[in-house]
CSV table of C-alpha atoms and ligand atoms in Angstrom, one decimal:
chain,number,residue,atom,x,y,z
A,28,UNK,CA,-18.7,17.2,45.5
A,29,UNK,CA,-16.0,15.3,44.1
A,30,UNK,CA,-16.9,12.2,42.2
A,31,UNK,CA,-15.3,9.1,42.6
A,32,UNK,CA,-14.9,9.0,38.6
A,33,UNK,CA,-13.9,12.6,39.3
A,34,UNK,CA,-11.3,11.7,41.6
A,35,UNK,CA,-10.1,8.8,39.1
A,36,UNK,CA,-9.6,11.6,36.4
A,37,UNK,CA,-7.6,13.9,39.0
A,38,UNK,CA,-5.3,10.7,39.8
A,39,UNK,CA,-4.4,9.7,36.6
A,40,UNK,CA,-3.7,13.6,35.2
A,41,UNK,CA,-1.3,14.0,38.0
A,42,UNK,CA,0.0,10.2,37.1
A,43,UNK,CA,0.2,11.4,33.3
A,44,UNK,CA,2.4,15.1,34.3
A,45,UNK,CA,4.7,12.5,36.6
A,46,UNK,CA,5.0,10.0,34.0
A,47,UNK,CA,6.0,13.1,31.1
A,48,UNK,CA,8.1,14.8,33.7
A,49,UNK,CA,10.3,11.6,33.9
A,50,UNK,CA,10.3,11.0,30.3
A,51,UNK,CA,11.4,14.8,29.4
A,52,UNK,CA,13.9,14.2,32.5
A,53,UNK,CA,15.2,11.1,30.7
A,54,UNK,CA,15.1,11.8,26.8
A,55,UNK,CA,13.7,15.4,26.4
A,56,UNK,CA,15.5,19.0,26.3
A,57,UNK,CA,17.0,20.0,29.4
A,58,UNK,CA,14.3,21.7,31.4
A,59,UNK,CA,15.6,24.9,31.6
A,60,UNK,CA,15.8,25.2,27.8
A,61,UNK,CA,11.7,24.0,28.2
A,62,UNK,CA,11.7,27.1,30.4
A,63,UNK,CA,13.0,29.4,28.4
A,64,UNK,CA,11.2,28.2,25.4
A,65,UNK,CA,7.9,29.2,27.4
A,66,UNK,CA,9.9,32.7,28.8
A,67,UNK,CA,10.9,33.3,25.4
A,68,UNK,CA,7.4,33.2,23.7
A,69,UNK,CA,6.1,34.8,26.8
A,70,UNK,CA,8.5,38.0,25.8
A,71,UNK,CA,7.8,37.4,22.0
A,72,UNK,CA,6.3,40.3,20.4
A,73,UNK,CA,3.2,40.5,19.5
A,74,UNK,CA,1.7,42.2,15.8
A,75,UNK,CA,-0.2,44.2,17.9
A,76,UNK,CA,2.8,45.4,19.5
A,77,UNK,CA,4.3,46.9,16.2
A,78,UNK,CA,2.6,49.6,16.0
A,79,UNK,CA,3.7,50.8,19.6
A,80,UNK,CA,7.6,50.1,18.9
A,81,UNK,CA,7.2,51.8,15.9
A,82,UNK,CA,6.2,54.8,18.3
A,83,UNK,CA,9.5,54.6,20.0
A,84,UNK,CA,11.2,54.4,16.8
A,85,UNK,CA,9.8,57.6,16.2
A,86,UNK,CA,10.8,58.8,19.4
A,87,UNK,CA,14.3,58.4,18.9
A,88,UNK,CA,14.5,60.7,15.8
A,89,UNK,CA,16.3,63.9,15.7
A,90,UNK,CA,14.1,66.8,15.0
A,91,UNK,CA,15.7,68.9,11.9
A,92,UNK,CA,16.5,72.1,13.2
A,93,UNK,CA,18.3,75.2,11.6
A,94,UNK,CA,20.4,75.2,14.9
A,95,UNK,CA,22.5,72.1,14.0
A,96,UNK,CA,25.9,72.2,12.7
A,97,UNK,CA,26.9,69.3,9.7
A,98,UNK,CA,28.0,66.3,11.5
A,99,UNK,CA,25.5,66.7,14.5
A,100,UNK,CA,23.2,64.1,13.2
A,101,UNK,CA,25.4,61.7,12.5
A,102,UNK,CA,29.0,60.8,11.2
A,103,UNK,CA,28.8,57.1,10.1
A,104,UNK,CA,32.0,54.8,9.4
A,105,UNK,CA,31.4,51.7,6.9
A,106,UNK,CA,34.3,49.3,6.7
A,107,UNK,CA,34.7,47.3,4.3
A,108,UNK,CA,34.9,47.2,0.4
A,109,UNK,CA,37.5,44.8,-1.7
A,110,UNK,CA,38.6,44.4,-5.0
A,111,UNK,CA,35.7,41.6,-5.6
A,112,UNK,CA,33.1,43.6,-3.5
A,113,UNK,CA,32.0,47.5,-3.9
A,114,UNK,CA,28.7,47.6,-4.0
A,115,UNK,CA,27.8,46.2,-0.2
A,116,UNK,CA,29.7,49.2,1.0
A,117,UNK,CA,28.5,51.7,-1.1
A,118,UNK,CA,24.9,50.4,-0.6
A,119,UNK,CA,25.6,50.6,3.3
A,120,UNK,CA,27.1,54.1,3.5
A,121,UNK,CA,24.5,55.9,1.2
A,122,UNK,CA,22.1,54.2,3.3
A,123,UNK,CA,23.4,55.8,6.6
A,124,UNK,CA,23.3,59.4,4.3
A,125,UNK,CA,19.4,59.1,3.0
A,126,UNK,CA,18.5,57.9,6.3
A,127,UNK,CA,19.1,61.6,7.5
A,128,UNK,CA,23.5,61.1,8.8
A,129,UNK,CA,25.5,64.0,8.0
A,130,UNK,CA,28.8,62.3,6.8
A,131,UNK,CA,29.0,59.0,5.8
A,132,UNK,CA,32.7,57.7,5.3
A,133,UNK,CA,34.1,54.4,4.0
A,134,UNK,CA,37.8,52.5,5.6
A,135,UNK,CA,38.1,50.2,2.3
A,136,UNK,CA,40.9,48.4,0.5
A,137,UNK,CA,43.1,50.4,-1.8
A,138,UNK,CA,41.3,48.2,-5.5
A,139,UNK,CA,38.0,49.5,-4.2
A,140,UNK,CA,37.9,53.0,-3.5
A,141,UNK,CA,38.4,54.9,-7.2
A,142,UNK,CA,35.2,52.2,-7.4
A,143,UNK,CA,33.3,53.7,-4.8
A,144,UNK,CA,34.2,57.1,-5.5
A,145,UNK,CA,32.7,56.6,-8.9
A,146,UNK,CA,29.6,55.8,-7.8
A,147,UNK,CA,29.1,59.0,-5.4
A,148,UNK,CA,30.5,62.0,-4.8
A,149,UNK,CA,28.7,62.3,-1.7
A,150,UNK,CA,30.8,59.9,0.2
A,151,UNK,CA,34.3,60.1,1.6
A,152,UNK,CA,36.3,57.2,0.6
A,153,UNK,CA,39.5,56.6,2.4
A,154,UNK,CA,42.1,53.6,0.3
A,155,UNK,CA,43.4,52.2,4.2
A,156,UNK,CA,42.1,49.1,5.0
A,157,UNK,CA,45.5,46.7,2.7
A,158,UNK,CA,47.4,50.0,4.2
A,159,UNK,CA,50.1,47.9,6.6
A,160,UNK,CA,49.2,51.0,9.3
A,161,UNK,CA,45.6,50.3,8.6
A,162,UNK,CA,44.5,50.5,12.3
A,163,UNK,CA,46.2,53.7,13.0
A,164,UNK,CA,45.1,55.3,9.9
A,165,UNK,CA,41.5,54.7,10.7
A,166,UNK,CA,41.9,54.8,14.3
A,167,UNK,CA,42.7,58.6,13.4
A,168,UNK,CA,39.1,59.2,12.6
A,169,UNK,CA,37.6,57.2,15.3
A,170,UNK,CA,37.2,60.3,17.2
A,171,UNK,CA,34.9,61.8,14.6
A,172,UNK,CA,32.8,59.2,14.1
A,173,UNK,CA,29.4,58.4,16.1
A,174,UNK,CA,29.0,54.5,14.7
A,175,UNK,CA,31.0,52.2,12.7
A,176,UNK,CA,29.3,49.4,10.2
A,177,UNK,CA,31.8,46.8,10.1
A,178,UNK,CA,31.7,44.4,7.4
A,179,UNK,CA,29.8,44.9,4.2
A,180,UNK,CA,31.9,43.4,1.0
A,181,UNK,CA,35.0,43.4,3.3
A,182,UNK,CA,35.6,39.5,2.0
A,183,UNK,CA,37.7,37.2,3.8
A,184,UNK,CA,41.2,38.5,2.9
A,185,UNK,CA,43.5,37.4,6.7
A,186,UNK,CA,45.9,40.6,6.3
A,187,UNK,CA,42.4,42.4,5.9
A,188,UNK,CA,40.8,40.4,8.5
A,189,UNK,CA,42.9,41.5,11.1
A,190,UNK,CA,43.3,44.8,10.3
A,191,UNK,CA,39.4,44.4,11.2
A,192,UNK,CA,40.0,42.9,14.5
A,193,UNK,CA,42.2,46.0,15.8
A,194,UNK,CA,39.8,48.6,14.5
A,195,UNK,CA,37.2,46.6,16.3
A,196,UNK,CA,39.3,46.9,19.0
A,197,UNK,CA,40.2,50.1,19.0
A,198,UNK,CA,36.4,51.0,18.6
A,199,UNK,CA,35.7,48.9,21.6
A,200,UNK,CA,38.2,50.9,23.9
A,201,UNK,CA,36.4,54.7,22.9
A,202,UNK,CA,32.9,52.9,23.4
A,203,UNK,CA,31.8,53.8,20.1
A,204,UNK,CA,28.7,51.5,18.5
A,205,UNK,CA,29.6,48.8,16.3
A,206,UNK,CA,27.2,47.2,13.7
A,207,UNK,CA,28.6,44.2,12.6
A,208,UNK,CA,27.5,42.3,9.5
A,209,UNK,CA,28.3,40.1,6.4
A,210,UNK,CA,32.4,39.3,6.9
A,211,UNK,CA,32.3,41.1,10.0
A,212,UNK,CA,30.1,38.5,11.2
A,213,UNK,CA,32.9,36.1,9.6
A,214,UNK,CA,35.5,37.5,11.8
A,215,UNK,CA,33.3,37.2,15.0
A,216,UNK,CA,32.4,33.6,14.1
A,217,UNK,CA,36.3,33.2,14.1
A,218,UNK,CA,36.9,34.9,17.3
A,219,UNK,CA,33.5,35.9,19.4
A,220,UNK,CA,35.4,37.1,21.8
A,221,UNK,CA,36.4,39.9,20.2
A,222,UNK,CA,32.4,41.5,20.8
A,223,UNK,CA,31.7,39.3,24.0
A,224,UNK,CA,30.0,41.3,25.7
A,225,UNK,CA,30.4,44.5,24.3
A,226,UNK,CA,27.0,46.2,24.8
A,227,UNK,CA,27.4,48.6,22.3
A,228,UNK,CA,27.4,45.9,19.4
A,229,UNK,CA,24.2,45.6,16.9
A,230,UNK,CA,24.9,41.8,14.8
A,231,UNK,CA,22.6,41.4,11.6
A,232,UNK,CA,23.1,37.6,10.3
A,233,UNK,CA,21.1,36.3,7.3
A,234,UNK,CA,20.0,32.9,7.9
A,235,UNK,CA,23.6,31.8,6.5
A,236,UNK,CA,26.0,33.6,8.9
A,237,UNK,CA,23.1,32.9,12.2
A,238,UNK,CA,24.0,29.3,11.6
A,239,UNK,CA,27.7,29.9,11.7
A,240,UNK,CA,27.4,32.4,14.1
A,241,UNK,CA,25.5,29.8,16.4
A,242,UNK,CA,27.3,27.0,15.4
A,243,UNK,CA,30.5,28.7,16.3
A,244,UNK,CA,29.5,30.3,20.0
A,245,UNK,CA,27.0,27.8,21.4
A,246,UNK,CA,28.7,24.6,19.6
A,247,UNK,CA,26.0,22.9,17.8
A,248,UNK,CA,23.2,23.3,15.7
A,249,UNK,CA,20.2,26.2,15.2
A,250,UNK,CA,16.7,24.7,16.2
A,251,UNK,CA,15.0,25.7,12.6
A,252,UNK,CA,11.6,25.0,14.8
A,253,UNK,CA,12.8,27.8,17.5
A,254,UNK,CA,13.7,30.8,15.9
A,255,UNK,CA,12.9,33.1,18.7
A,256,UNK,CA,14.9,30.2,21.4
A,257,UNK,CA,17.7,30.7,19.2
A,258,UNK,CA,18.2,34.3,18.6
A,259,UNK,CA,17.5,34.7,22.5
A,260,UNK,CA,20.0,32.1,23.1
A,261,UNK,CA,22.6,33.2,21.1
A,262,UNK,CA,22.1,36.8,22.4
A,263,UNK,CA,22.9,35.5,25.9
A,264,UNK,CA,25.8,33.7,24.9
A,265,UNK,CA,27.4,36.3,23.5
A,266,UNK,CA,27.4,38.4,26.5
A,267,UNK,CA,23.9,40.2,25.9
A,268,UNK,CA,24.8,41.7,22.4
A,269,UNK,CA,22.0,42.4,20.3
A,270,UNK,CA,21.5,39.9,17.6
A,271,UNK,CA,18.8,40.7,14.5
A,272,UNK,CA,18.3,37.7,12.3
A,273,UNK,CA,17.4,38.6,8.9
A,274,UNK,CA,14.3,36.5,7.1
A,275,UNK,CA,11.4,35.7,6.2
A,276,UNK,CA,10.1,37.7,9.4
A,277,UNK,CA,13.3,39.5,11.2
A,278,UNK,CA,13.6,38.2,14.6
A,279,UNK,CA,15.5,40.7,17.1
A,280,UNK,CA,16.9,39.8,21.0
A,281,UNK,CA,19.0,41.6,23.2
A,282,UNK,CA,19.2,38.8,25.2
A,283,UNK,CA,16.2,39.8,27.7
A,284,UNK,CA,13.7,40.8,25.2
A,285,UNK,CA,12.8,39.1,21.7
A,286,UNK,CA,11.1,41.4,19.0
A,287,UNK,CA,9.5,40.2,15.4
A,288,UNK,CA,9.1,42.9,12.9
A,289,UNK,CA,6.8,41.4,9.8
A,290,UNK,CA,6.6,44.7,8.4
A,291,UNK,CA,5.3,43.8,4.5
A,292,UNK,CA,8.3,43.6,2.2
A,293,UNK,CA,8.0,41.7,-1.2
A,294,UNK,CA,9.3,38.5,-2.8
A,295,UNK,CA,12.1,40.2,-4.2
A,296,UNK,CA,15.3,39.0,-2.8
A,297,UNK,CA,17.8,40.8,-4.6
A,298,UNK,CA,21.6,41.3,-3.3
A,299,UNK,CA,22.6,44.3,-1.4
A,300,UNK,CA,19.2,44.6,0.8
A,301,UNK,CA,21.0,43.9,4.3
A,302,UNK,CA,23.7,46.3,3.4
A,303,UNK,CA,20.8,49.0,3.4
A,304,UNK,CA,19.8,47.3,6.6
A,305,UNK,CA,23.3,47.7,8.2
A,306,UNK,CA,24.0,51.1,7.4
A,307,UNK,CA,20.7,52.6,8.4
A,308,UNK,CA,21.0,50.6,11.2
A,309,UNK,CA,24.1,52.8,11.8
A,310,UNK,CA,22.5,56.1,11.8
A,311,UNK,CA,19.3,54.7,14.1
A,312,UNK,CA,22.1,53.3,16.3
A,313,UNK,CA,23.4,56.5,16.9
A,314,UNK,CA,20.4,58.5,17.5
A,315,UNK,CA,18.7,55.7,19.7
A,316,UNK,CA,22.2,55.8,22.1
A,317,UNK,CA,22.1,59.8,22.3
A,318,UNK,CA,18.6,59.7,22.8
A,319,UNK,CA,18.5,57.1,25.5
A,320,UNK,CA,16.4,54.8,27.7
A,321,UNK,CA,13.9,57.8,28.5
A,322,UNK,CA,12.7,58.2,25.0
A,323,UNK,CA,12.9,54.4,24.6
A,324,UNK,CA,10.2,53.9,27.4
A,325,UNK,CA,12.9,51.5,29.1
A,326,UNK,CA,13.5,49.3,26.2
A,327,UNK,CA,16.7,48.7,25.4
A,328,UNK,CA,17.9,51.7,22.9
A,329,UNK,CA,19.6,49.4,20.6
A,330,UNK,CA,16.2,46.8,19.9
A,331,UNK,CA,14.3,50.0,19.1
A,332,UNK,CA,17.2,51.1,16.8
A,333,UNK,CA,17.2,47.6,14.9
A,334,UNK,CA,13.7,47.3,14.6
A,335,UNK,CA,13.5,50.6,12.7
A,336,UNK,CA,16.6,49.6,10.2
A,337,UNK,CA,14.6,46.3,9.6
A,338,UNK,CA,10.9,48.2,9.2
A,339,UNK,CA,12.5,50.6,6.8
A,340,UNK,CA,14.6,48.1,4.7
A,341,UNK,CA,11.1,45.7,4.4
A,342,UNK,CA,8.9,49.5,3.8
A,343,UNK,CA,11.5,50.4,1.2
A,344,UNK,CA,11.4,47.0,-0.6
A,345,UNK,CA,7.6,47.1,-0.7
A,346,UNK,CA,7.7,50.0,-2.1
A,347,UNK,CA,10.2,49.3,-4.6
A,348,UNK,CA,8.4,46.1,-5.5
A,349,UNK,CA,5.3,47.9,-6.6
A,350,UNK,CA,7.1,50.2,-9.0
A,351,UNK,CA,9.5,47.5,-10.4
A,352,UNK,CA,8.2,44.0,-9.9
A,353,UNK,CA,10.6,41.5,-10.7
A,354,UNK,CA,13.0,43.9,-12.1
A,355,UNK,CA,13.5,45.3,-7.9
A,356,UNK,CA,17.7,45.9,-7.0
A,357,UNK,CA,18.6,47.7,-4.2
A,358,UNK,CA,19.5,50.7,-5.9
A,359,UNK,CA,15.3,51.4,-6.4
A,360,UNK,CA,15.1,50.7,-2.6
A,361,UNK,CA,17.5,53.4,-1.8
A,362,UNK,CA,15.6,56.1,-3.9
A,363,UNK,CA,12.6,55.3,-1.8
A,364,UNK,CA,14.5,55.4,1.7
A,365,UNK,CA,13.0,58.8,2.1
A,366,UNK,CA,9.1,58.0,1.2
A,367,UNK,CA,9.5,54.9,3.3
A,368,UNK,CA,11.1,57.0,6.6
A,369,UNK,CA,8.4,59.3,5.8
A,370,UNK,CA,5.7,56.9,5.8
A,371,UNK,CA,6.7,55.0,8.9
A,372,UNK,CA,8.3,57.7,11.0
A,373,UNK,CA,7.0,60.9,9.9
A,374,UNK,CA,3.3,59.9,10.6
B,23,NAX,N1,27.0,44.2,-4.7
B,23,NAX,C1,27.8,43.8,-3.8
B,23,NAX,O1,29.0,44.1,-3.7
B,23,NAX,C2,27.3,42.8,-2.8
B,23,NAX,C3,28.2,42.2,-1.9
B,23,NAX,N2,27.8,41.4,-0.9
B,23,NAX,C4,28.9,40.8,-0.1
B,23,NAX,O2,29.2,39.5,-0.5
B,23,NAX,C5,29.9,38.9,0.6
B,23,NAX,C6,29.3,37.6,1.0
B,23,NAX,O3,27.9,37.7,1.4
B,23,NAX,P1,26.9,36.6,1.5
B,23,NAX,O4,25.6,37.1,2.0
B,23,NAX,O5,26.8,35.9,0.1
B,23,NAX,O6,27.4,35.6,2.6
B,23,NAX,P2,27.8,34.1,2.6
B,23,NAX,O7,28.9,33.8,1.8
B,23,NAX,O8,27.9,33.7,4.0
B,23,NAX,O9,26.6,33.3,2.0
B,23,NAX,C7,25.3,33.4,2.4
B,23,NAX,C8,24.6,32.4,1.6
B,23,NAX,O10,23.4,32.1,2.3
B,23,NAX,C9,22.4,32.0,1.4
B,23,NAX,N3,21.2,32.4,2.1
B,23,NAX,C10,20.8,33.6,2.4
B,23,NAX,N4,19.6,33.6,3.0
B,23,NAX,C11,19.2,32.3,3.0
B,23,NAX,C12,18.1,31.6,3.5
B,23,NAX,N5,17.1,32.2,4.1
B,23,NAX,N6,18.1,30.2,3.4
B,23,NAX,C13,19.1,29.6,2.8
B,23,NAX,N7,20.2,30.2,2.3
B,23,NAX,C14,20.2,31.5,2.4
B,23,NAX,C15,22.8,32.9,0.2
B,23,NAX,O11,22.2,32.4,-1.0
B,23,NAX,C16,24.3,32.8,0.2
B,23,NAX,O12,24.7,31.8,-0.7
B,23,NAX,C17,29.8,39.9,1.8
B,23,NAX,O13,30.9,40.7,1.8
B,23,NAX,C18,28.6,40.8,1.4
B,23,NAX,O14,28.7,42.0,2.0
B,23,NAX,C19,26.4,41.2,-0.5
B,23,NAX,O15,26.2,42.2,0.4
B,23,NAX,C20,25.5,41.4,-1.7
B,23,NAX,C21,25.8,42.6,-2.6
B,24,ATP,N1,11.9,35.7,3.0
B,24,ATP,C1,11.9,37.0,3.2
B,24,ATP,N2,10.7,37.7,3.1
B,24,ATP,C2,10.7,39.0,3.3
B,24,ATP,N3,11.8,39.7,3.6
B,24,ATP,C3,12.9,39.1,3.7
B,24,ATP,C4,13.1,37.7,3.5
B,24,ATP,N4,14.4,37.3,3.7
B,24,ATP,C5,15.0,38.5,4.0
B,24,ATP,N5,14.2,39.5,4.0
B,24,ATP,C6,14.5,40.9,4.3
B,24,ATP,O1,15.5,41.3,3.4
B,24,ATP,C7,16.5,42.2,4.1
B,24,ATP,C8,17.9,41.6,3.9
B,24,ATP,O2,17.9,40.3,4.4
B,24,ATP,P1,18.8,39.2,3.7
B,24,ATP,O3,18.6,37.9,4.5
B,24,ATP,O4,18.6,39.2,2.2
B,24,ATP,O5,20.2,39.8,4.1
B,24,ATP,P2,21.6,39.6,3.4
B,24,ATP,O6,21.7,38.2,2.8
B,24,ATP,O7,22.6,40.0,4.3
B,24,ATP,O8,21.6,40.6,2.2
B,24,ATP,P3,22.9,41.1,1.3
B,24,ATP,O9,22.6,40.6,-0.1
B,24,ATP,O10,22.8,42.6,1.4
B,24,ATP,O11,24.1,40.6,1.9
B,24,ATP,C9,16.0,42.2,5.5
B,24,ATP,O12,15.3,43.5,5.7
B,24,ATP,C10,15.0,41.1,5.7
B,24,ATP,O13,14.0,41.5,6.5
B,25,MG,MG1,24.6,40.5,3.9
């Protein structure tokens, strides 16, 4: 039975929703951002759920077989080294090699490859990207190559900056994967049309270049209080492309799906850790794409790809941490890339 005082309550809950529904009408968010606020935490992942992209992550992964020819697991591109910058480059394309690619090659300016060089003999350094045939020259290799990594210690150089913009262009017509971070992410806050909707791009801002990114494509500022909103949003806007937001927690959306990976890391924040990200993203890009939705269980090949750079980049810091302490760089992550893949992927 329904009590008068029962009845009272009932009128002035419905009298309260009415009275807030005007009010957010009036002064609130537009309600379809409310909406999407609740349909983005709906899709947020959950801890819980870790473990079980982790799985796909594993699924992805090439078996090692004494079949394979060199190249077949994976010939990576990094663009990008200047005279001020070489070690974001080099830190991105020995990522790509320990991570388990085949060939890992860097397009950089003329100042910076005897640099790189240097440092490895296990990369192949190509002086093109100041070259006034830039394009063409590394447009010749495009071919070869199974993902490019666009933007590690490119700088902000305009002759350079366009020679970017008709690689990325070029890499757009053969449909090869682009990940796109640091000055690349520059560039595409300059002109986002340039990976609108180009579903083969992977973007990796730190909080820094997310706020220009965002600023520049939805024309106004991030919600700090809505992370996942943002990301989600920004994904959209761009067409769809998947967006992974470096911090505290890394927060990944394709546009349709939002992921959190708050795989333990450290305190550490040294330089050169999202280069690791970006070219082990490369590699995981690749082998996600060949794989495909089957192995993915349906989720989008590219997530799964980004939330096993960012698992392995917070695994290798963690583990880097507990040898090193304060004294961390991102040269002691690299050396434990392969304990960390082998801990999280090799269970
Ligand atoms: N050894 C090297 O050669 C390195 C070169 N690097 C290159 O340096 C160039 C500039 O990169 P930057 O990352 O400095 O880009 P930006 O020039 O856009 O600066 C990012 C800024 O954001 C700040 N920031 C980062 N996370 C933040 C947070 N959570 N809250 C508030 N502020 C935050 C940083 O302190 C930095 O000043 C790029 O080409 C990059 O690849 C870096 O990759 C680091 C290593
Ligand atoms: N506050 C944090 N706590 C834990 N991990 C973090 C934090 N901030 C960033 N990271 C991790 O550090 C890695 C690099 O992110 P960061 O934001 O430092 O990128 P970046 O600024 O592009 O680095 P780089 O110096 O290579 O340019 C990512 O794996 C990210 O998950
Ligand atoms: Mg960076």
């Amino acid at each position: 039975m329904v009590t008068r005082a029962g009845a009272g309550a009932a009128v002035a809950a419905t009298a309260v929703v009415a009275l807030l529904s005007a009010a957010l009408a009036l002064y609130g968010p537009p309600l379809d951002s409310v909406l999407e606020r609740a349909f983005s935490l709906r899709k947020v992942h959950s801890v819980k759920d870790m473990e079980n992209t982790l799985q796909l992550v594993r699924n992805i992964i090439p078996p090692l077989s004494s079949t394979k020819h060199k190249g077949q697991d994976g010939r990576i591109g990094v663009v990008g080294g200047c005279q001020e910058y070489t070690g974001a480059p080099y830190f991105a394309a020995i990522s790509a090699l320990k991570v388990g690619a085949d060939l890992s090659h860097v397009f950089c300016a003329s100042a910076a490859a005897p640099v790189i060089k240097a440092y490895s003999p296990e990369l192949i350094v190509h002086p093109v990207l100041d070259s006034p045939n830039a394009v063409h020259e590394v447009e010749k290799w495009l071919p070869r190559l199974h993902a490019l990594v666009v933007g590690p210690g490119l700088g902000r150089d305009d002759a350079l900056l366009r020679n970017v913009q008709g690689i990325l262009e070029a890499s757009k017509a053969r449909d090869i994967p682009v990940v796109i971070d640091a000055d690349g992410l520059w560039l595409v806050a300059q002109q986002p049309a340039l990976i609108q909707g180009y579903q083969k791009a992977v973007l990796t801002p730190n909080h820094m270049e997310f706020s220009r990114l965002y600023d520049a494509v939805l024309r106004g500022p991030v919600d700090s209080d809505d992370r996942h909103g943002s990301v989600l949003r920004l994904s959209r806007a761009l067409g769809n492309v998947t967006v992974v937001q470096k911090g505290e927690r890394d927060i990944l959306s394709n546009g349709q799906q939002v992921l959190v990976c708050s795989q333990e890391g450290s305190s550490r924040r040294c330089g050169g850790q999202g280069d690791l990200l970006s070219g082990s993203l490369g590699v995981l890009v690749h082998w996600a794409l060949l794989a495909g939705p089957e192995k993915t269980n349906g989720s989008s090949p590219l997530l799964v790809a980004a939330f096993g750079a960012c698992s392995l980049t917070r695994q290798c810091n963690h583990q880097a941490f507990q040898k090193h302490g304060r004294s961390t760089t991102t040269s002691d992550m690299i050396a434990e890339v392969g304990a960390a893949f082998s801990k999280l992927f090799e269970t």
